Structure formats: C-alpha cells, structure tokens
GROMACS .gro file of C-alpha atoms in nm:
model
  409
    1MET     CA    1  -0.005   0.015   0.015
    2THR     CA    2   0.090   0.353  -0.059
    3LEU     CA    3  -0.025   0.673   0.065
    4ARG     CA    4  -0.056   0.987  -0.138
    5LEU     CA    5   0.056   1.306   0.069
    6PRO     CA    6   0.031   1.661  -0.009
    7ALA     CA    7   0.371   1.830   0.003
    8ALA     CA    8   0.427   2.165   0.188
    9GLY     CA    9   0.548   2.337  -0.107
   10GLY     CA   10   0.279   2.196  -0.304
   11GLY     CA   11   0.169   1.866  -0.524
   12PHE     CA   12   0.167   1.522  -0.376
   13ARG     CA   13   0.428   1.273  -0.289
   14THR     CA   14   0.410   0.888  -0.242
   15TYR     CA   15   0.496   0.753   0.069
   16VAL     CA   16   0.500   0.366   0.149
   17PRO     CA   17   0.392   0.289   0.526
   18ARG     CA   18   0.588   0.085   0.738
   19THR     CA   19   0.421  -0.292   0.832
   20GLU     CA   20   0.585  -0.347   1.161
   21PRO     CA   21   0.591  -0.130   1.496
   22ALA     CA   22   0.948  -0.045   1.595
   23HIS     CA   23   1.103  -0.294   1.876
   24PHE     CA   24   1.046  -0.089   2.169
   25LEU     CA   25   0.636  -0.154   2.100
   26THR     CA   26   0.668  -0.522   2.141
   27ASP     CA   27   0.917  -0.521   2.435
   28THR     CA   28   0.765  -0.543   2.815
   29ALA     CA   29   1.085  -0.572   2.978
   30GLY     CA   30   1.350  -0.373   2.762
   31THR     CA   31   1.427  -0.729   2.652
   32GLY     CA   32   1.226  -0.763   2.318
   33ARG     CA   33   0.985  -0.981   2.476
   34GLY     CA   34   0.623  -0.953   2.519
   35ALA     CA   35   0.410  -0.628   2.425
   36ASP     CA   36   0.172  -0.432   2.578
   37PRO     CA   37   0.156  -0.170   2.318
   38ALA     CA   38  -0.210  -0.042   2.408
   39GLY     CA   39  -0.099   0.054   2.759
   40THR     CA   40  -0.361  -0.147   2.908
   41ARG     CA   41  -0.189  -0.261   3.223
   42SER     CA   42  -0.179   0.026   3.469
   43GLY     CA   43   0.129   0.136   3.667
   44ALA     CA   44   0.470   0.225   3.680
   45ASP     CA   45   0.521  -0.148   3.734
   46PRO     CA   46   0.308  -0.268   4.026
   47ALA     CA   47   0.040  -0.422   3.759
   48GLY     CA   48   0.338  -0.650   3.671
   49THR     CA   49   0.437  -0.551   3.317
   50GLY     CA   50   0.758  -0.664   3.390
   51ARG     CA   51   0.937  -0.312   3.312
   52PRO     CA   52   1.193  -0.211   3.544
   53PRO     CA   53   1.134   0.138   3.688
   54LEU     CA   54   1.310   0.452   3.551
   55ALA     CA   55   1.641   0.519   3.764
   56SER     CA   56   1.879   0.759   3.660
   57ARG     CA   57   1.622   1.022   3.562
   58THR     CA   58   1.308   1.179   3.623
   59VAL     CA   59   1.088   1.162   3.349
   60PHE     CA   60   0.735   1.349   3.362
   61SER     CA   61   0.528   1.328   3.017
   62ALA     CA   62   0.299   1.616   2.988
   63ALA     CA   63  -0.056   1.467   2.865
   64HIS     CA   64  -0.332   1.556   2.617
   65VAL     CA   65  -0.678   1.562   2.707
   66VAL     CA   66  -0.927   1.381   2.477
   67ALA     CA   67  -1.242   1.575   2.361
   68ASP     CA   68  -1.588   1.408   2.356
   69PRO     CA   69  -1.674   1.427   1.995
   70TYR     CA   70  -2.023   1.380   2.063
   71ALA     CA   71  -2.098   1.697   2.288
   72ASP     CA   72  -2.302   1.946   2.117
   73ILE     CA   73  -2.060   2.263   2.192
   74SER     CA   74  -1.922   2.563   2.034
   75PRO     CA   75  -1.565   2.602   2.011
   76ASP     CA   76  -1.580   2.875   2.288
   77ALA     CA   77  -1.783   2.664   2.569
   78PRO     CA   78  -1.645   2.481   2.844
   79ALA     CA   79  -1.456   2.201   2.726
   80ALA     CA   80  -1.638   1.848   2.689
   81VAL     CA   81  -1.401   1.547   2.811
   82ASP     CA   82  -1.380   1.185   2.739
   83TRP     CA   83  -1.263   1.116   3.072
   84ASP     CA   84  -1.237   0.728   3.002
   85ALA     CA   85  -1.001   0.786   2.704
   86THR     CA   86  -0.822   1.046   2.910
   87LEU     CA   87  -0.770   0.821   3.187
   88ALA     CA   88  -0.669   0.536   2.991
   89PHE     CA   89  -0.389   0.760   2.812
   90ARG     CA   90  -0.238   0.810   3.164
   91ARG     CA   91  -0.243   0.465   3.236
   92HIS     CA   92  -0.046   0.412   2.927
   93LEU     CA   93   0.193   0.669   3.005
   94TRP     CA   94   0.210   0.502   3.371
   95SER     CA   95   0.246   0.153   3.236
   96HIS     CA   96   0.572   0.228   3.064
   97GLY     CA   97   0.738   0.402   3.364
   98LEU     CA   98   0.668   0.763   3.250
   99GLY     CA   99   0.527   0.984   3.552
  100VAL     CA  100   0.222   1.252   3.423
  101ALA     CA  101   0.254   1.611   3.448
  102GLU     CA  102  -0.098   1.715   3.449
  103ALA     CA  103  -0.318   1.991   3.370
  104MET     CA  104  -0.042   2.139   3.191
  105ASP     CA  105  -0.008   2.347   2.822
  106THR     CA  106  -0.027   2.001   2.653
  107ALA     CA  107  -0.364   1.968   2.837
  108GLN     CA  108  -0.449   2.314   2.665
  109ARG     CA  109  -0.471   2.495   2.989
  110GLY     CA  110  -0.625   2.829   2.853
  111MET     CA  111  -0.630   2.721   2.513
  112GLY     CA  112  -0.960   2.503   2.540
  113LEU     CA  113  -0.970   2.378   2.885
  114ASP     CA  114  -1.069   2.655   3.178
  115TRP     CA  115  -0.996   2.602   3.514
  116ALA     CA  116  -1.316   2.425   3.603
  117GLY     CA  117  -1.265   2.168   3.378
  118ALA     CA  118  -0.832   2.120   3.463
  119ALA     CA  119  -0.976   2.108   3.851
  120GLU     CA  120  -1.195   1.819   3.750
  121LEU     CA  121  -0.900   1.652   3.532
  122ILE     CA  122  -0.690   1.686   3.842
  123ARG     CA  123  -0.927   1.518   4.066
  124ARG     CA  124  -0.953   1.256   3.853
  125SER     CA  125  -0.572   1.170   3.719
  126ALA     CA  126  -0.477   1.198   4.081
  127ALA     CA  127  -0.730   0.949   4.202
  128GLU     CA  128  -0.638   0.712   3.916
  129ALA     CA  129  -0.262   0.785   4.005
  130LYS     CA  130  -0.330   0.634   4.335
  131ALA     CA  131  -0.520   0.317   4.186
  132VAL     CA  132  -0.255   0.235   3.981
  133GLY     CA  133   0.066   0.361   4.163
  134GLY     CA  134   0.150   0.610   3.898
  135ARG     CA  135   0.338   0.929   3.982
  136ILE     CA  136   0.188   1.266   3.926
  137ALA     CA  137   0.245   1.591   3.936
  138CYS     CA  138   0.013   1.878   3.858
  139GLY     CA  139  -0.010   2.243   3.689
  140VAL     CA  140  -0.133   2.541   3.953
  141GLY     CA  141  -0.188   2.871   3.756
  142THR     CA  142  -0.437   3.147   3.771
  143ASP     CA  143  -0.668   3.097   3.484
  144GLN     CA  144  -0.972   3.110   3.681
  145LEU     CA  145  -0.933   3.490   3.671
  146THR     CA  146  -1.142   3.644   3.376
  147PRO     CA  147  -0.949   3.825   3.105
  148GLY     CA  148  -0.872   4.155   3.180
  149ALA     CA  149  -0.683   4.348   3.461
  150HIS     CA  150  -0.595   4.189   3.826
  151SER     CA  151  -0.436   4.279   4.132
  152LEU     CA  152  -0.134   4.146   4.254
  153ASP     CA  153  -0.364   4.021   4.550
  154ASP     CA  154  -0.588   3.889   4.278
  155VAL     CA  155  -0.332   3.663   4.146
  156ARG     CA  156  -0.221   3.564   4.470
  157GLN     CA  157  -0.552   3.428   4.570
  158ALA     CA  158  -0.599   3.251   4.239
  159TYR     CA  159  -0.251   3.101   4.262
  160GLU     CA  160  -0.380   2.977   4.665
  161GLU     CA  161  -0.689   2.823   4.534
  162GLN     CA  162  -0.543   2.633   4.275
  163LEU     CA  163  -0.249   2.516   4.524
  164ALA     CA  164  -0.479   2.399   4.754
  165LEU     CA  165  -0.661   2.149   4.538
  166VAL     CA  166  -0.326   2.010   4.391
  167GLU     CA  167  -0.213   1.960   4.747
  168GLU     CA  168  -0.559   1.810   4.873
  169THR     CA  169  -0.533   1.552   4.605
  170GLY     CA  170  -0.179   1.428   4.726
  171SER     CA  171  -0.038   1.509   4.392
  172GLN     CA  172   0.308   1.710   4.381
  173ALA     CA  173   0.268   2.076   4.243
  174ILE     CA  174   0.379   2.221   3.959
  175LEU     CA  175   0.397   2.615   4.002
  176MET     CA  176   0.302   2.752   3.615
  177ALA     CA  177   0.380   3.032   3.493
  178SER     CA  178   0.071   3.311   3.473
  179ARG     CA  179  -0.063   3.518   3.201
  180ALA     CA  180  -0.226   3.745   3.483
  181LEU     CA  181   0.096   3.770   3.702
  182ALA     CA  182   0.268   3.892   3.398
  183ALA     CA  183   0.034   4.159   3.309
  184ALA     CA  184  -0.004   4.261   3.689
  185ALA     CA  185   0.355   4.256   3.789
  186ASP     CA  186   0.539   4.617   3.756
  187GLY     CA  187   0.884   4.466   3.798
  188PRO     CA  188   1.115   4.180   3.961
  189GLU     CA  189   1.031   4.272   4.303
  190ASP     CA  190   0.653   4.182   4.249
  191TYR     CA  191   0.760   3.835   4.118
  192LEU     CA  192   0.990   3.778   4.430
  193GLY     CA  193   0.720   3.876   4.666
  194LEU     CA  194   0.455   3.649   4.536
  195TYR     CA  195   0.660   3.329   4.487
  196ALA     CA  196   0.812   3.368   4.815
  197HIS     CA  197   0.461   3.382   4.967
  198LEU     CA  198   0.346   3.071   4.770
  199LEU     CA  199   0.663   2.879   4.857
  200ARG     CA  200   0.614   2.934   5.216
  201GLN     CA  201   0.245   2.829   5.192
  202ALA     CA  202   0.354   2.495   4.984
  203SER     CA  203   0.349   2.203   5.229
  204GLU     CA  204   0.585   2.019   4.986
  205PRO     CA  205   0.860   2.123   4.738
  206VAL     CA  206   0.724   2.203   4.442
  207VAL     CA  207   0.857   2.267   4.060
  208LEU     CA  208   0.874   2.579   3.925
  209HIS     CA  209   0.778   2.610   3.545
  210TRP     CA  210   0.930   2.908   3.332
  211LEU     CA  211   0.746   2.865   2.986
  212GLY     CA  212   0.874   3.101   2.691
  213PRO     CA  213   0.660   3.331   2.499
  214MET     CA  214   0.715   3.105   2.208
  215PHE     CA  215   0.458   2.877   2.385
  216ASP     CA  216   0.262   3.154   2.531
  217PRO     CA  217   0.297   3.502   2.375
  218ALA     CA  218   0.155   3.656   2.712
  219LEU     CA  219   0.428   3.545   2.897
  220ASP     CA  220   0.679   3.786   2.737
  221GLY     CA  221   0.890   3.959   3.017
  222TYR     CA  222   0.830   3.669   3.264
  223TRP     CA  223   1.028   3.744   3.557
  224GLY     CA  224   1.025   4.116   3.535
  225SER     CA  225   1.242   4.139   3.244
  226THR     CA  226   1.242   4.104   2.852
  227ASP     CA  227   1.614   4.067   2.876
  228LEU     CA  228   1.661   3.654   2.961
  229ASP     CA  229   1.975   3.701   3.126
  230ALA     CA  230   1.800   3.980   3.410
  231ALA     CA  231   1.472   3.731   3.429
  232THR     CA  232   1.710   3.422   3.515
  233GLU     CA  233   1.881   3.639   3.771
  234THR     CA  234   1.562   3.688   3.929
  235PHE     CA  235   1.454   3.326   3.889
  236LEU     CA  236   1.771   3.189   4.061
  237GLN     CA  237   1.708   3.450   4.322
  238VAL     CA  238   1.375   3.327   4.385
  239ILE     CA  239   1.518   2.950   4.428
  240SER     CA  240   1.815   3.051   4.620
  241GLU     CA  241   1.592   3.208   4.878
  242HIS     CA  242   1.363   2.905   4.917
  243PRO     CA  243   1.569   2.586   4.818
  244ASP     CA  244   1.393   2.347   5.070
  245LYS     CA  245   1.087   2.469   4.917
  246VAL     CA  246   1.178   2.384   4.541
  247ASP     CA  247   1.220   2.020   4.395
  248GLY     CA  248   1.335   2.154   4.066
  249ILE     CA  249   1.261   2.390   3.764
  250LYS     CA  250   1.094   2.331   3.430
  251VAL     CA  251   1.248   2.527   3.188
  252SER     CA  252   1.086   2.567   2.817
  253LEU     CA  253   1.275   2.841   2.662
  254LEU     CA  254   1.422   2.606   2.358
  255ASP     CA  255   1.766   2.725   2.448
  256ALA     CA  256   2.031   2.430   2.530
  257ARG     CA  257   2.290   2.670   2.611
  258ARG     CA  258   2.079   2.859   2.855
  259GLU     CA  259   1.935   2.585   3.021
  260VAL     CA  260   2.267   2.411   3.057
  261GLU     CA  261   2.452   2.767   3.235
  262LEU     CA  262   2.101   2.771   3.455
  263ARG     CA  263   2.127   2.432   3.545
  264ARG     CA  264   2.485   2.455   3.650
  265ARG     CA  265   2.390   2.725   3.872
  266LEU     CA  266   2.115   2.553   4.078
  267PRO     CA  267   2.143   2.505   4.455
  268GLN     CA  268   2.212   2.129   4.552
  269GLY     CA  269   1.949   1.944   4.536
  270VAL     CA  270   1.712   2.125   4.303
  271ARG     CA  271   1.660   1.953   4.012
  272CYS     CA  272   1.646   2.085   3.625
  273TYR     CA  273   1.324   1.935   3.444
  274THR     CA  274   1.403   2.017   3.088
  275GLY     CA  275   1.095   2.133   2.888
  276ASP     CA  276   1.283   2.189   2.557
  277ASP     CA  277   1.135   2.005   2.300
  278PHE     CA  278   1.395   2.075   2.047
  279ASN     CA  279   1.731   1.937   2.249
  280TYR     CA  280   1.633   1.714   2.485
  281PRO     CA  281   1.852   1.443   2.410
  282GLU     CA  282   2.151   1.626   2.464
  283LEU     CA  283   2.012   1.803   2.763
  284ILE     CA  284   1.878   1.450   2.931
  285ALA     CA  285   2.222   1.308   2.842
  286GLY     CA  286   2.388   1.560   3.000
  287ASP     CA  287   2.795   1.637   3.023
  288GLU     CA  288   3.041   1.600   3.313
  289ARG     CA  289   2.895   1.865   3.527
  290GLY     CA  290   2.572   1.732   3.535
  291PHE     CA  291   2.221   1.661   3.353
  292SER     CA  292   1.843   1.748   3.291
  293HIS     CA  293   1.565   1.534   3.421
  294ALA     CA  294   1.240   1.589   3.182
  295LEU     CA  295   0.900   1.750   3.186
  296LEU     CA  296   0.791   1.726   2.783
  297GLY     CA  297   0.507   1.747   2.580
  298ILE     CA  298   0.670   1.529   2.309
  299PHE     CA  299   0.663   1.248   2.535
  300ASP     CA  300   0.309   1.216   2.492
  301PRO     CA  301   0.353   1.078   2.157
  302LEU     CA  302   0.728   0.924   2.220
  303GLY     CA  303   0.632   0.777   2.550
  304PRO     CA  304   0.727   0.445   2.506
  305LEU     CA  305   1.028   0.517   2.323
  306ALA     CA  306   1.175   0.764   2.575
  307ALA     CA  307   1.096   0.518   2.858
  308GLN     CA  308   1.307   0.245   2.641
  309ALA     CA  309   1.582   0.514   2.583
  310VAL     CA  310   1.614   0.616   2.967
  311ARG     CA  311   1.643   0.250   3.053
  312VAL     CA  312   1.913   0.240   2.796
  313LEU     CA  313   2.071   0.529   2.992
  314ASP     CA  314   1.994   0.370   3.325
  315THR     CA  315   2.276   0.090   3.219
  316GLY     CA  316   2.551   0.391   3.185
  317ASP     CA  317   2.485   0.351   2.793
  318VAL     CA  318   2.464   0.705   2.664
  319LYS     CA  319   2.534   0.630   2.329
  320GLY     CA  320   2.269   0.376   2.306
  321PHE     CA  321   2.053   0.646   2.468
  322ARG     CA  322   2.100   0.879   2.192
  323GLU     CA  323   2.091   0.643   1.923
  324LEU     CA  324   1.733   0.585   2.018
  325LEU     CA  325   1.629   0.914   2.116
  326ASP     CA  326   1.822   1.172   1.847
  327PRO     CA  327   1.614   1.065   1.579
  328THR     CA  328   1.326   1.181   1.722
  329VAL     CA  329   1.441   1.518   1.733
  330GLU     CA  330   1.323   1.599   1.391
  331LEU     CA  331   0.947   1.496   1.431
  332SER     CA  332   0.951   1.684   1.760
  333ARG     CA  333   1.094   2.053   1.582
  334HIS     CA  334   0.800   1.986   1.335
  335LEU     CA  335   0.516   1.954   1.572
  336PHE     CA  336   0.722   2.238   1.754
  337GLN     CA  337   0.753   2.471   1.478
  338THR     CA  338   0.590   2.817   1.505
  339PRO     CA  339   0.324   2.889   1.573
  340THR     CA  340   0.500   2.692   1.894
  341ARG     CA  341   0.179   2.692   2.105
  342PHE     CA  342  -0.032   2.462   1.819
  343TYR     CA  343   0.191   2.169   1.884
  344LYS     CA  344  -0.080   2.006   2.071
  345THR     CA  345  -0.270   1.950   1.760
  346GLY     CA  346   0.033   1.736   1.641
  347VAL     CA  347   0.022   1.581   2.003
  348VAL     CA  348  -0.373   1.475   1.958
  349PHE     CA  349  -0.352   1.385   1.612
  350LEU     CA  350  -0.060   1.132   1.634
  351ALA     CA  351  -0.244   0.966   1.935
  352TRP     CA  352  -0.558   0.943   1.703
  353LEU     CA  353  -0.320   0.751   1.475
  354ALA     CA  354  -0.177   0.523   1.724
  355GLY     CA  355  -0.506   0.421   1.867
  356HIS     CA  356  -0.527   0.611   2.175
  357GLN     CA  357  -0.852   0.734   2.100
  358SER     CA  358  -1.155   0.658   1.832
  359HIS     CA  359  -1.138   1.029   1.688
  360PHE     CA  360  -0.946   1.368   1.597
  361THR     CA  361  -1.151   1.591   1.781
  362MET     CA  362  -1.007   1.880   2.024
  363VAL     CA  363  -1.142   2.067   2.284
  364GLY     CA  364  -1.162   2.407   2.136
  365GLY     CA  365  -1.188   2.319   1.829
  366LEU     CA  366  -0.797   2.327   1.810
  367GLN     CA  367  -0.767   2.023   1.533
  368SER     CA  368  -0.832   2.282   1.275
  369ALA     CA  369  -0.475   2.452   1.410
  370ARG     CA  370  -0.216   2.293   1.170
  371SER     CA  371  -0.231   2.243   0.803
  372LEU     CA  372  -0.285   1.915   0.607
  373PRO     CA  373   0.034   1.901   0.486
  374HIS     CA  374   0.187   1.967   0.837
  375LEU     CA  375  -0.031   1.668   0.968
  376ALA     CA  376   0.067   1.465   0.664
  377ARG     CA  377   0.453   1.525   0.766
  378ALA     CA  378   0.384   1.464   1.132
  379TYR     CA  379   0.214   1.133   1.006
  380GLU     CA  380   0.534   1.006   0.792
  381LEU     CA  381   0.778   1.112   1.042
  382ALA     CA  382   0.609   0.937   1.310
  383ASP     CA  383   0.540   0.579   1.123
  384GLY     CA  384   0.950   0.615   1.006
  385LEU     CA  385   1.022   0.604   1.389
  386GLY     CA  386   0.771   0.282   1.420
  387LEU     CA  387   0.528   0.505   1.678
  388PHE     CA  388   0.233   0.330   1.555
  389PRO     CA  389   0.149   0.002   1.773
  390ASP     CA  390  -0.035  -0.110   1.457
  391PRO     CA  391   0.074   0.053   1.131
  392ALA     CA  392  -0.231  -0.063   0.923
  393VAL     CA  393  -0.445   0.161   1.132
  394ALA     CA  394  -0.246   0.425   1.114
  395GLU     CA  395  -0.246   0.427   0.731
  396ALA     CA  396  -0.625   0.371   0.723
  397ARG     CA  397  -0.713   0.656   0.985
  398MET     CA  398  -0.488   0.880   0.753
  399ALA     CA  399  -0.621   0.803   0.436
  400SER     CA  400  -0.978   0.889   0.578
  401LEU     CA  401  -0.830   1.193   0.686
  402LEU     CA  402  -0.734   1.259   0.351
  403SER     CA  403  -1.023   1.170   0.183
  404VAL     CA  404  -1.194   1.432   0.416
  405TYR     CA  405  -0.952   1.678   0.246
  406GLY     CA  406  -1.063   1.540  -0.087
  407VAL     CA  407  -0.755   1.356  -0.164
  408ASP     CA  408  -0.807   1.050  -0.305
  409GLN     CA  409  -0.566   0.758  -0.321
   0.00000   0.00000   0.00000
C-alpha cells in the first residue's frame, strides 16, 4: 500500500508506510519479549508489566486531554472531555514507567480547557494515579481569573486556590507561569514577593515552571524583564531564597545553552527538568557537570520510546540512549514549529493514529490549528520511527483524513 501525501510546497508525494511497529512497542521489559502496546496494564510496574522503573532520570510526560466528539458545544464553550479515554491514556504512560505532568500546557490549559475542567482533570487523574501506583504532578496557575486587569492580590489568591486543590489530591504541585501575573507585575520585586509567599505556603517542594513566549506570547517579559539574562537572575533568586521548597525547575525556552548554564547554577538538590522539545536528548544525557531530568510535551507521543531510551541510559549506555532518542528530534521540531503553541494539534493527531482515541477532535476545536501538509509530514515522521502499535490502523486513519480533504488514494 502507498499513500499520496500533500507536500508543504504544493503537489503530492508517494509514501510507503511501514508494516511493523518498532521494537520498543513489542518490548515489555526492555528485552524484546512480550508486548503491551496499548498500555492496557496500569501503573509504573505494580501491575506486573515486567518493565523496570526508570532509575537515572525522573521523567514526566505532559499529557493531552481527549475531547468528547459527540458533545453539542461551540469551540468557545467549556470543554467536553472524554474522561474514560483521557484516563486510559494516562494509564498507558504510567505502564511504561513515566510520570504524568497533569493539567499543563499540553492539556490545553488556557487554549480550550478552563480552570473548572482542569480542576476536574486533576481530581480524576490524581485518584487514578493512587489506584495504579503512578507518579503525578499537577499544574497550579491562575486561569480562573477572567481576562482583563487584576491586582497582585487577585493573582495570589488564584494561585492559592489552585495550590490548595492540588495538595488536597496528594499530588506534587507545579507552579505554572501566569498570564495574569505577567500583566499585573511592575517588575522583578513583584515576582519575588509573590513566589516567596506561595513557596512558604506550599506543604511540599514544588516545581517552578518557566514557559517562554514562544509557547504563550502573553508570558513575554516573565520574571520582570524581556532581557533573559536579567529574568534568569530573578528566577535564581527565588530558588536560592527557598531551596527547601523547590524540588526543581521546568524550563521551556528552547535554548539548550541557556538551560545548561542555568542548571549549573542551581542550589544543591534542586533538579532541572528540561522542557526543551528541540534539544532534549543532549540535555537529558548531560555532560561531566550534570544533566537534566525531563518534563516534556513531546513525551506524550514518544512515551514508550522515551522510556526505553532512559532504561538504556540507566545502564550507563549514553551512546545507546542517543541512538534511540536523537532520531525523534526531527518529529519534535516539526510538531513544535512556529506558532509553537499549536503543537498540541500534532500531539492529539498522533494519539489518534496510534489508537489511543477513536477520533481526531480537540477541545476548543483546535484540530483545525495545523494544515494538512503539516499533519501529513507528522504522520510520515512518526511512522518512520515506528511509533504506531498497529501501522495498518494508522495508515487507514491517515487515508480517511486525506479523503475528508479531497485527496483520493
């Protein structure tokens, strides 16, 4: 079988899909034996998948939500979520030994999923994590505030409300960057004061999240300056004044050099979780002076492969780790190309092709945010990597999408 795929520059090209998945999808324990490609078994391993836990790195996948395709709603209405499929995907990630970073940017926070939906997602996912023994950390933000001007006190109270909910579920908190804070703060001192207050309140160490404007233009100038060097100094000051309350930092600036420099300046015991979807293999592999852990949106579609790569790294085989993960960077850079914030469309598209959901529909109607040539290239790259447990299903679904767009095979 072949597929006629649209090319970015116009016209069509012929693609021959692969017929078998890659070995990491037919590999339960990292040995090439057994399979659980659909992730039907639950837990990091308590359910007996045979997969050893990840040891050398702490790895979170920021997970997407599955929309309810049959809900009769408009794109700007509160999200209708298919809870069964959404939680099943989290069990898939846990079954491979990954942690789940819940209610983050990948789950369309602020791009289709409002605070009420995020709160329900956090409650349900935290309960599921307890049931199966999965690791979970949840995003804490201020998105219950309506668009418009807000005071710093309003921002503080919004953060406190969300922090309380996350801690009530027993989950680790990730203090997300706030659009409302970026709009309300007059300079670095406002960030220092507000984060100090939140860290004093946190009952357990949190992850601080620095999301760059390429992911959300409303966050430009976060930490009180558009000068990244100055912003970095403020960020480090927050951490240095409260190192016992900071488990780690999640950096999403798509700048490997800056992340390495920041990583080397962290207090002892504070981890760096890379959020760099362009340079993650080298940052996770590290160098003689340290390495990054991971909290990545790209590890949603790459979950099984990423887990396999980290298990290879656990043995000390850096070369083998890079050989597995380096080839995925082209796909990641494609999904996260500008406008970067629309990467979620490609993530959900690949989940549909891989059989993790029965449809290609997104909350907020975001399935329309990427072009057909973009999606076709994502399919081609993912198929080439062997990411689909059943390549024939992925091929048939790709063909059905092409048909909707008027491309005959």
